Coordinates of C-alpha atoms in Angstrom, one line a residue:
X1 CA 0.0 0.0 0.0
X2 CA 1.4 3.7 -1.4
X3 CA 1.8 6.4 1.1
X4 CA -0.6 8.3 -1.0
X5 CA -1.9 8.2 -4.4
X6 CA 0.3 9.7 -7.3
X7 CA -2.5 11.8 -8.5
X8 CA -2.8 13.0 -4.8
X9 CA 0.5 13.7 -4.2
X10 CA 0.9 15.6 -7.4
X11 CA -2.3 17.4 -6.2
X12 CA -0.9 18.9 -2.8
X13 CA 2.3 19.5 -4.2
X14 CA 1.0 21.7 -7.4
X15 CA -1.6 23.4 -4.6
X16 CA 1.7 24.6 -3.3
X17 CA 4.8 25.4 -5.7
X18 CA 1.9 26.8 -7.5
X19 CA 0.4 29.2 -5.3
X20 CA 3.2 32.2 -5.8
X21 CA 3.4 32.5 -1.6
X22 CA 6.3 34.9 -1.1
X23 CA 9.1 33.0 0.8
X24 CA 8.6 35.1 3.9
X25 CA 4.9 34.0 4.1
X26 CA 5.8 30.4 3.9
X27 CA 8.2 31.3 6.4
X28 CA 6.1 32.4 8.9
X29 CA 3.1 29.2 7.6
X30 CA 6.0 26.9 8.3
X31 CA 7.4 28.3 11.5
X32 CA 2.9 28.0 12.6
X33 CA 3.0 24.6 11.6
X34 CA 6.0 23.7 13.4
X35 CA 4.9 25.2 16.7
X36 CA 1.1 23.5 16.4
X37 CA 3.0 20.2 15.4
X38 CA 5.3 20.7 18.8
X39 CA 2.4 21.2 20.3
X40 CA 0.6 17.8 19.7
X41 CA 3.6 16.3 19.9
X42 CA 4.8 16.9 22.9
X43 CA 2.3 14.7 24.8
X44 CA 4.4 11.8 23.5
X45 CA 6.8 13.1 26.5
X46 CA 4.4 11.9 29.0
X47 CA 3.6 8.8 26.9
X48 CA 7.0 7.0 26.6
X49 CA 7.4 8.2 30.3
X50 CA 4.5 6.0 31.1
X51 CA 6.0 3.5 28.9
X52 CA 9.3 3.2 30.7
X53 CA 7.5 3.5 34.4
X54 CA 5.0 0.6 34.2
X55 CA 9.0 -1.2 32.2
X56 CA 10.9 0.1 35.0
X57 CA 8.3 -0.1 38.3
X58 CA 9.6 -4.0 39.4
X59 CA 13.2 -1.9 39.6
X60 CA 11.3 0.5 42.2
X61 CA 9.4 -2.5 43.8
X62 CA 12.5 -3.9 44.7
X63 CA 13.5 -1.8 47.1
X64 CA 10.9 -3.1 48.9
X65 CA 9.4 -6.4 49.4
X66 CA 9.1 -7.5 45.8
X67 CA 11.6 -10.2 45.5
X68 CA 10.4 -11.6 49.2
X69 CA 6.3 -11.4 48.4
X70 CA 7.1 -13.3 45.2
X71 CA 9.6 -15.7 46.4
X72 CA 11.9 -15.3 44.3
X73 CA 15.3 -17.0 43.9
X74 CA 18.6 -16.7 42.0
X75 CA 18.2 -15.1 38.5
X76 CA 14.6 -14.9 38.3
X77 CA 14.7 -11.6 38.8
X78 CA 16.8 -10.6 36.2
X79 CA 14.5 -12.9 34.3
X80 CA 11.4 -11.2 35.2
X81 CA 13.3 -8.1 34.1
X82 CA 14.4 -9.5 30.9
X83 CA 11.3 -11.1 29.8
X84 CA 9.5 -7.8 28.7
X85 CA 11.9 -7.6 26.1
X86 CA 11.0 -11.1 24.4
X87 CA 7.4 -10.4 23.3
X88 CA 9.3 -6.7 22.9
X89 CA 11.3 -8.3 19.6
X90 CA 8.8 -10.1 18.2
X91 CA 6.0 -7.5 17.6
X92 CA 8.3 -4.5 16.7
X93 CA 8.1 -5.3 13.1
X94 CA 4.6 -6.1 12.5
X95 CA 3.4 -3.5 14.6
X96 CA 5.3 -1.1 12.3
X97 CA 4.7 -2.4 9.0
X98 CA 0.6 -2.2 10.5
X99 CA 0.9 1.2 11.2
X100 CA 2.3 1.7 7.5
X101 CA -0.3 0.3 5.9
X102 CA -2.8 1.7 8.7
X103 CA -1.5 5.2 8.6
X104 CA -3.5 5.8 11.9
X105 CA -0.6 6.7 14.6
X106 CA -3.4 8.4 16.7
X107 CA -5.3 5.2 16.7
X108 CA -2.3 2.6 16.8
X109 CA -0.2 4.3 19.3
X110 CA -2.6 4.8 22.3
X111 CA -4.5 1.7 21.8
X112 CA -1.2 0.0 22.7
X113 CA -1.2 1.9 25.7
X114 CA -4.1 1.4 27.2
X115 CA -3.8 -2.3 26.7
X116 CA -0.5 -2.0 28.3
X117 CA -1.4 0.1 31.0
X118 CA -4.3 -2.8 32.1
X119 CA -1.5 -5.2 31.8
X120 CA 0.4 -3.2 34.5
X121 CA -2.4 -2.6 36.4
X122 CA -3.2 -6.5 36.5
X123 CA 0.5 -7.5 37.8
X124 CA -0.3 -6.3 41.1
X125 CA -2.5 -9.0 41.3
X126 CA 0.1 -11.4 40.8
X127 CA 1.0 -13.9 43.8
X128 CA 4.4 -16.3 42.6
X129 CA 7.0 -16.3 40.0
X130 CA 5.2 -17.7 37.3
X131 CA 2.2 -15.3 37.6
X132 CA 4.6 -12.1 37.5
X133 CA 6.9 -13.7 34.4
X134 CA 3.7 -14.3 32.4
X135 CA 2.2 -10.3 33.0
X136 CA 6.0 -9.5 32.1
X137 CA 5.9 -11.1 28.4
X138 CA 2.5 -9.6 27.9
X139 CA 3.7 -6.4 29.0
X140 CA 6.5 -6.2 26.2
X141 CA 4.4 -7.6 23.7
X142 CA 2.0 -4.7 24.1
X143 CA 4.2 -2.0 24.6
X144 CA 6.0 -3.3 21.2
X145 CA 4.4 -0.8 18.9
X146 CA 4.9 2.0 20.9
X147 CA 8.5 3.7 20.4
X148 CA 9.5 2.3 16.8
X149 CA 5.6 3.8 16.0
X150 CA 6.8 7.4 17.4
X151 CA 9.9 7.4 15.8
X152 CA 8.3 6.5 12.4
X153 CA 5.4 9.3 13.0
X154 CA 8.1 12.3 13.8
X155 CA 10.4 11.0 10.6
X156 CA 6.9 11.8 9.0
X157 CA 6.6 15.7 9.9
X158 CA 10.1 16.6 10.7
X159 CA 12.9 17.3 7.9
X160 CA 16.3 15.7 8.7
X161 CA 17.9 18.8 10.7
X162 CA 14.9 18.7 12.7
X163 CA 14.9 15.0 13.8
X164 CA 18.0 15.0 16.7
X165 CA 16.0 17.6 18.7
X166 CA 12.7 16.1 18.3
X167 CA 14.0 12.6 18.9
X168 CA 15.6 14.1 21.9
X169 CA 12.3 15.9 22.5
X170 CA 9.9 13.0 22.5
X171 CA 12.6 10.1 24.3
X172 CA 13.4 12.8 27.4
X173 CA 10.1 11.4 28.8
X174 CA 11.9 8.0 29.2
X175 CA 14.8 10.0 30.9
X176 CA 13.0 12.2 33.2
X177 CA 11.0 9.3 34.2
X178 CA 14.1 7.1 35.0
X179 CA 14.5 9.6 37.9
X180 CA 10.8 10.8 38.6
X181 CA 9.2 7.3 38.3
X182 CA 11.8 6.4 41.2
X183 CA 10.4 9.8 43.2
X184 CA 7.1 8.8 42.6
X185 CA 7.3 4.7 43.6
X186 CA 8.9 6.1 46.7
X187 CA 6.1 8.1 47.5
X188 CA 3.8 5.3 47.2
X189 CA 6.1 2.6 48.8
X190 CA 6.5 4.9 51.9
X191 CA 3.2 5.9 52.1
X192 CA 0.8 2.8 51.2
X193 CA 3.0 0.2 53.2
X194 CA 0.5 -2.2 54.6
X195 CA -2.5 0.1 53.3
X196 CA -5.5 -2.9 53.0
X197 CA -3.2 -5.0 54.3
X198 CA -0.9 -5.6 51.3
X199 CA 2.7 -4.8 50.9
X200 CA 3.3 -1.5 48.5
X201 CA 4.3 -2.6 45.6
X202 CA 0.9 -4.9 45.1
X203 CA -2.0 -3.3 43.3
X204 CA -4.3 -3.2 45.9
X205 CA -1.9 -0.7 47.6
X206 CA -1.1 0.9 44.8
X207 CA 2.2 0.9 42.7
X208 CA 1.0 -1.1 39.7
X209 CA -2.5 0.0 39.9
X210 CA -1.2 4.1 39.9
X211 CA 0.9 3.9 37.2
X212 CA -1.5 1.3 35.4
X213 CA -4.3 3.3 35.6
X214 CA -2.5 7.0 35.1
X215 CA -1.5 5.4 31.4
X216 CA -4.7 4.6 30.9
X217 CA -6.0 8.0 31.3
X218 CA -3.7 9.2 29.1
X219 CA -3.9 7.1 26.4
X220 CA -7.2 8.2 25.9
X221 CA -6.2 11.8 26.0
X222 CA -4.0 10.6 23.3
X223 CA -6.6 9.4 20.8
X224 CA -7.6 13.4 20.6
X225 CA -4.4 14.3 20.2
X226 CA -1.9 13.0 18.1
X227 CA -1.4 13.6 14.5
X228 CA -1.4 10.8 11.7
X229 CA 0.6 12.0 9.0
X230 CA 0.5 15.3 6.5
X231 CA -1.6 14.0 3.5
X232 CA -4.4 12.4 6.1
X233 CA -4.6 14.8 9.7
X234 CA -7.6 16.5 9.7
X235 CA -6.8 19.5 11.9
X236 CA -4.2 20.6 8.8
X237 CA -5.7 23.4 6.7
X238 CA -4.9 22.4 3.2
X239 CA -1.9 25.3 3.0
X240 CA -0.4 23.7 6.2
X241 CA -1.1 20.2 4.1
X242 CA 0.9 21.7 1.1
X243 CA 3.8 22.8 2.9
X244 CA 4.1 19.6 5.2
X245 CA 4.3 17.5 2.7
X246 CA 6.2 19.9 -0.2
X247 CA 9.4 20.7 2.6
X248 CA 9.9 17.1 3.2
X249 CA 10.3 16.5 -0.5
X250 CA 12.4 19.3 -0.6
X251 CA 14.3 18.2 1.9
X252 CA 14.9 15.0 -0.1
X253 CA 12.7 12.6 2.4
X254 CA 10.1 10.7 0.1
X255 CA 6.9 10.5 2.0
X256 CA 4.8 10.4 -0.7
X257 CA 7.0 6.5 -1.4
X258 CA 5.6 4.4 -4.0
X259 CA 7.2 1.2 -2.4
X260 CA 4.5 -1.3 -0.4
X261 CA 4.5 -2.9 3.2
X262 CA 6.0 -6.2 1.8
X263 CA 8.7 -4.3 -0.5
X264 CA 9.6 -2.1 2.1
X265 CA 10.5 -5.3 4.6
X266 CA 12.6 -6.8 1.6
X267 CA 14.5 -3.7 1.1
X268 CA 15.2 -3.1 4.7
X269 CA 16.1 -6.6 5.2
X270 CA 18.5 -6.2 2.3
X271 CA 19.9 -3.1 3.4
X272 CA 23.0 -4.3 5.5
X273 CA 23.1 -0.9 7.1
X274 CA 20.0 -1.9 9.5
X275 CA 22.3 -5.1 10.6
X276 CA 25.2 -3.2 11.5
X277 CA 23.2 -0.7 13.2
X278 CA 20.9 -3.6 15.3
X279 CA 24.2 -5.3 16.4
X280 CA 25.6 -2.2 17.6
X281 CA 22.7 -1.5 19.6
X282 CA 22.1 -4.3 20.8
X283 CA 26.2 -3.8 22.6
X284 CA 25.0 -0.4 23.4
X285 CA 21.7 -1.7 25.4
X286 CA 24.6 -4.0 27.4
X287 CA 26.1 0.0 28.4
X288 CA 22.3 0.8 29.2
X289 CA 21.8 -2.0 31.3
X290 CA 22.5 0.3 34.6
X291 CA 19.6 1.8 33.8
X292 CA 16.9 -0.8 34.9
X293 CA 19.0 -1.8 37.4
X294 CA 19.4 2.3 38.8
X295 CA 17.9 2.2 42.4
X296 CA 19.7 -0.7 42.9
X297 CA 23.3 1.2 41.9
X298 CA 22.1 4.6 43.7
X299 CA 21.6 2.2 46.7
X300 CA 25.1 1.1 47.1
X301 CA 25.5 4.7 48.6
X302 CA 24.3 3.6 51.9
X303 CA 21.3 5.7 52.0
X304 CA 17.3 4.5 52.8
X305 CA 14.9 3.6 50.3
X306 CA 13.0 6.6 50.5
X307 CA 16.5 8.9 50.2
X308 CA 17.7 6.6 47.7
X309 CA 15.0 6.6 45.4
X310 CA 14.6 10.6 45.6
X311 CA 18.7 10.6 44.6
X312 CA 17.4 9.2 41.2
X313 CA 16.2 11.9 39.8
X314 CA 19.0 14.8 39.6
X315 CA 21.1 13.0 37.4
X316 CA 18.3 12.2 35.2
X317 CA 17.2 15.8 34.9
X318 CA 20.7 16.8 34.4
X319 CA 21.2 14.1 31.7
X320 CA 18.0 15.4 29.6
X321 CA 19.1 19.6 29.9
X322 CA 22.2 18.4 28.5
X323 CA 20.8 16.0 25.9
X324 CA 18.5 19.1 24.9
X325 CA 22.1 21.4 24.4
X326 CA 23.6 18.5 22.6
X327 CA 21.1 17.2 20.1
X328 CA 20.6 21.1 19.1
X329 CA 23.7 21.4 18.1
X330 CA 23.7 18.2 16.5
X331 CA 20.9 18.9 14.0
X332 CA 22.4 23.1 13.9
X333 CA 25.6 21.4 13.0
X334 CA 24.0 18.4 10.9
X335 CA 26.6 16.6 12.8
X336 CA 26.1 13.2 14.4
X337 CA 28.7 11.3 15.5
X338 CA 31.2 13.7 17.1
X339 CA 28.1 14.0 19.2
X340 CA 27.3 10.6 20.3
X341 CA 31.2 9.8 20.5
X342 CA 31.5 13.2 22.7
X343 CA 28.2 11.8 25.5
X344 CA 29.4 8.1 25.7
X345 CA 33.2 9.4 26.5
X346 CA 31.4 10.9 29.3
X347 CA 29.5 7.8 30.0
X348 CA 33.0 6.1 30.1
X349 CA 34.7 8.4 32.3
X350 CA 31.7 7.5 35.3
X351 CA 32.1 3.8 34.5
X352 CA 35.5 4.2 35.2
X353 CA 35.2 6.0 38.5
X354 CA 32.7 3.6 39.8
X355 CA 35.3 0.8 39.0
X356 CA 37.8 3.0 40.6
X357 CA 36.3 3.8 44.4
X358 CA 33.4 3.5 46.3
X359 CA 33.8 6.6 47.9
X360 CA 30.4 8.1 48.2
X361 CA 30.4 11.5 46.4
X362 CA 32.6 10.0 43.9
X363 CA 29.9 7.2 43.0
X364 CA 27.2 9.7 43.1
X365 CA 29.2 12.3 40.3
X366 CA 29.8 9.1 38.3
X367 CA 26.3 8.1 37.9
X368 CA 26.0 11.4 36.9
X369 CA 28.2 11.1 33.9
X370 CA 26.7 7.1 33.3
X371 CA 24.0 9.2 32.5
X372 CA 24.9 11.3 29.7
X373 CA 24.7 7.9 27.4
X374 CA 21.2 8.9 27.5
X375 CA 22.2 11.8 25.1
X376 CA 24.4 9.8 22.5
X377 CA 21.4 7.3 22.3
X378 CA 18.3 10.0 21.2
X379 CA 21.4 11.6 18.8
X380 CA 21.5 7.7 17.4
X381 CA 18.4 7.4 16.3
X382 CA 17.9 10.7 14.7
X383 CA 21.1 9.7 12.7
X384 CA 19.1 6.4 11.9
X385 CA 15.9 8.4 10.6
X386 CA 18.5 10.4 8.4
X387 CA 20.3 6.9 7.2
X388 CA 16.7 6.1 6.2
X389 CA 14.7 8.8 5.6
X390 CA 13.9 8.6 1.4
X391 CA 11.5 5.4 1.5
X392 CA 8.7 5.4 4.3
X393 CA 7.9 2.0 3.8
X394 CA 11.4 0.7 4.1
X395 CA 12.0 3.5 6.9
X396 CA 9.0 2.1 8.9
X397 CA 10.6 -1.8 8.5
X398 CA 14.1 -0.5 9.3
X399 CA 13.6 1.4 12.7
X400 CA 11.2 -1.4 14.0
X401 CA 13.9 -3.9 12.7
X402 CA 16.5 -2.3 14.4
X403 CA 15.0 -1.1 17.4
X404 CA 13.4 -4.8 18.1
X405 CA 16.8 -6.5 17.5
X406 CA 18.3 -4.1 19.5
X407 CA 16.3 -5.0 22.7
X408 CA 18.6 -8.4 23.0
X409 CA 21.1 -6.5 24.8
X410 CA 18.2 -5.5 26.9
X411 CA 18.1 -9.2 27.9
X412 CA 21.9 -9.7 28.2
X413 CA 21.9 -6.7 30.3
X414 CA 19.5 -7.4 32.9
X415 CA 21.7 -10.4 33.7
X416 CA 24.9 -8.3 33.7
X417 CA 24.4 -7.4 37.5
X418 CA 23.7 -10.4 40.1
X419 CA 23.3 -9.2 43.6
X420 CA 26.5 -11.4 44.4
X421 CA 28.9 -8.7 42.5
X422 CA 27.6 -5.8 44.9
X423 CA 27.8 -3.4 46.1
X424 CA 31.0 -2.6 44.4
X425 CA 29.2 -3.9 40.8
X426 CA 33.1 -3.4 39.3
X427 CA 32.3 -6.4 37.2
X428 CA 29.2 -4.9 35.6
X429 CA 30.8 -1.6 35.6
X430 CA 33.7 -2.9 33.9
X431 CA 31.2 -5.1 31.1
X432 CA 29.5 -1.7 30.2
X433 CA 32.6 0.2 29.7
X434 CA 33.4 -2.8 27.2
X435 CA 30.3 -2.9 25.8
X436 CA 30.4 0.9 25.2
X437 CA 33.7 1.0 23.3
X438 CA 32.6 -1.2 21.1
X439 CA 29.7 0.3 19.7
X440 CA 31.0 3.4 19.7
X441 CA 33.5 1.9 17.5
X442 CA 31.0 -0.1 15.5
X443 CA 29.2 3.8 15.1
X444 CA 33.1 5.2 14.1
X445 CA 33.1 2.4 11.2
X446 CA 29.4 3.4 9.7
X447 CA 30.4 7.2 10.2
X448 CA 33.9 6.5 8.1
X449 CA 31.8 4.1 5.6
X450 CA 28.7 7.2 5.4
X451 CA 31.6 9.7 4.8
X452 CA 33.1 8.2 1.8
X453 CA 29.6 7.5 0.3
X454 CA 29.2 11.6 0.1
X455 CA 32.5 12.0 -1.2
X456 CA 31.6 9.9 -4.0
X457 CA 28.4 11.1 -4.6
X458 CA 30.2 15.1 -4.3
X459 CA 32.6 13.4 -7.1
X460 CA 30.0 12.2 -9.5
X461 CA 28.1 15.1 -9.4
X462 CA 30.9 17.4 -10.4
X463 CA 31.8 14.8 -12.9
X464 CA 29.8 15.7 -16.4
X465 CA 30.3 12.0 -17.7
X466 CA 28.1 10.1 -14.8
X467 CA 25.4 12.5 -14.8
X468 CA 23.1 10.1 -16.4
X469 CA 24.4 7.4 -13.3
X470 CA 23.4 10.8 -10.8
X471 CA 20.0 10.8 -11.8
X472 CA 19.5 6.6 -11.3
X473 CA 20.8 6.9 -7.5
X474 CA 18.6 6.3 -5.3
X475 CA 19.0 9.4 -3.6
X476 CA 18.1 12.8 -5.5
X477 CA 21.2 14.8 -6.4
X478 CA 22.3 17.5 -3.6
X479 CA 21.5 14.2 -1.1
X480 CA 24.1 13.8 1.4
X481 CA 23.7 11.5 4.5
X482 CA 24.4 13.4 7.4
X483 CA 27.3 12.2 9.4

């Protein structure tokens, strides 16, 4: 299924290179339709916080009687963590190439939620391993279509110098809530204990059943909310229409793509690119892996559960003003990887200190700087919208691809810190800092290999003699990937 129709495509587009609007008035249309399209878009902040808190809320419910409630022995934590991620793989792809052939992100993307927010809801309810590892798979397999369906919607509005910051934009809710979601379990760990008689972290006092019900809400805000994409939102007047769809074309991004579903899976299959960029994530989600496992690390200070849950947040909020600062520049500069190579050097420099001591403000400035990998990560995936941005259909395949191959270092990664290598964790420090270098190495090779690709397309274009071979690449002339 097309995008949209030829004779619709060439519709809109006429409507506007036609219509004589002096470049300042499409100026000022564009910077409009930019600000409404913020706007609606920013609610995806408090959606993929929602998303990582009813991920991440077992991480909080560990601090307190979680693992003891549930019986739980050996790995099976780590397990229970890890097993979100399973039903997380398999439904990345289909729920993408759905949504291409759907073209309803408004109706897609909240749906999820609010099947995923009763899921959470309903693992308060559970009583023994089994019950909890079962509402884990289902959890991942309905959260699935979320975040690979955001990123294709934004690569849908947003031209390629606009993606970093937006990416950044609509991800910081994951980052914020890394810290907040910890503020917020503490509050209702500390002040629901033995409410009803239950322990905290059970939905009839509360943890599951808050943040459950709080995405459900907001889902529903969401179906009123969201745009679809520029040929089919309704609230677009038809200039706004025009322009959406005529500056991405300028920009060189194909929205209006010819290729199906089906084509679009074979070319992004084919495309070796979308290999080498899910086997470096999947290294990088090994770095990541201190993430889930957060109030644990912040509790190797020494401090109480309540105190050490309310330390999660400041480095969190630090992390996402600088990831702001750093993916501005990156789309100002149309730079990428000096970017992402510049946040996970400091990522590496706090791995390194927590190896190095366990002195208290020492560990608390490193996790700091472990951190900033959330910035290098957003800056990622706007490069990967770039890489990809000509074709939606193969666009849609590639970031689902990627991002659900990705989420196997997810499930390396929760078993990358056992209790028995606390509280020092030097091991698992010392496995992220490994896992770091090398895909920020595997990134170097794809920046070098990206870098000679525009040098030879710079080349033919200034060579006469291959300017019939110009006009056959796939990519119109003036194209160049940003690196």
């Amino acid at each position: 299924m097309t995008t949209l129709s030829d004779a619709k495509a060439a519709e809109y587009m006429n409507d506007d290179l036609s219509s004589g609007v002096p470049s300042h008035a499409r100026d000022d249309l564009e910077r409009k339709l930019l600000r409404k399209l913020d706007l609606r878009m920013s609610i995806i902040i408090v959606l993929y916080a929602l998303n990582f808190v009813d991920r991440a809320n077992a991480s909080s419910a560990r601090l307190a009687t979680f693992e003891q409630d549930l019986h739980l022995q050996g790995n099976q934590y780590a397990t229970i963590l890890s097993i979100v991620y399973v039903g997380y793989i398999f439904m990345q792809v289909p729920a993408n190439m759905v949504l291409h052939w759907l073209e309803k992100p408004s109706i897609l993307i909240p749906g999820s939620m609010v099947v995923w927010g009763l899921v959470s809801t309903l693992t308060g309810i559970t009583k023994n391993y089994t019950g909890i590892l079962l509402a884990r798979f289902f959890l991942g397999f309905v959260e699935a279509p979320f975040y690979p369906g955001v990123l294709y919607l934004i690569s849908g509005w947003y031209k390629r110098d606009e993606l970093a910051v937006r990416t950044t934009l609509v991800t910081c809710g994951s980052v914020l809530a890394s810290g907040f979601g910890a503020v917020f379990a503490s509050g209702i760990l500390t002040g629901m204990q033995g409410k009803l008689g239950q322990a905290a972290w059970r939905q009839e006092t509360w943890l599951f059943y808050i943040e459950g019900s709080t995405t459900i809400l907001v889902a529903i805000c969401a179906f009123f909310i969201l745009p679809d994409f520029p040929h089919n939102t309704k609230w677009l007047t038809p200039e706004e229409r025009a322009l959406a769809i005529s500056r991405l074309a300028e920009d060189g991004t194909d929205e209006l793509g010819k290729r199906t579903t089906l084509q679009g899976l074979r070319d992004a299959v084919c495309d070796w690119k979308v290999w080498w960029f899910s086997v470096a994530l999947i290294i990088q989600f090994v770095a990541l892996s201190f993430v889930i496992y957060f109030p644990t690390i912040v509790a190797t200070l020494g401090y109480d559960t309540t105190n050490t849950l309310l330390l999660c947040a400041p480095p969190w909020v630090f992390s996402t003003i600088v990831a702001f600062v750093i993916s501005r520049y990156s789309d100002k500069a149309q730079k990428r990887y000096v970017f992402l190579f510049a946040s996970s050097a400091l990522a590496g420099v706090g791995f390194i200190i927590s190896i190095c001591t366990m002195n208290t403000a020492a560990r608390y400035t490193s996790v700091f700087l472990m951190a900033q990998i959330s910035a290098a990560y957003m800056v990622i995936w706007g490069w990967i919208n770039n890489i990809f941005a000509r074709e939606p259909a193969k666009r849609a395949i590639a970031i689902a691809l990627i991002n659900g191959l990705s989420q196997t270092g997810n499930i390396i990664g929760a078993y990358v810190w056992p209790i028995n290598w606390g509280p020092t964790y030097r091991y698992s420090y010392a496995i992220c800092l490994v896992a770091l270098a090398g895909s920020t190495t595997m990134f170097g090779v794809m920046y070098l290999h990206l870098k000679r690709v525009n040098e030879r397309i710079g080349r033919d274009e200034r060579n006469e003699r291959n300017a019939k071979d110009i006009n056959n690449l796939p990519d119109p002339v003036g194209f160049r990937y940003l690196v």
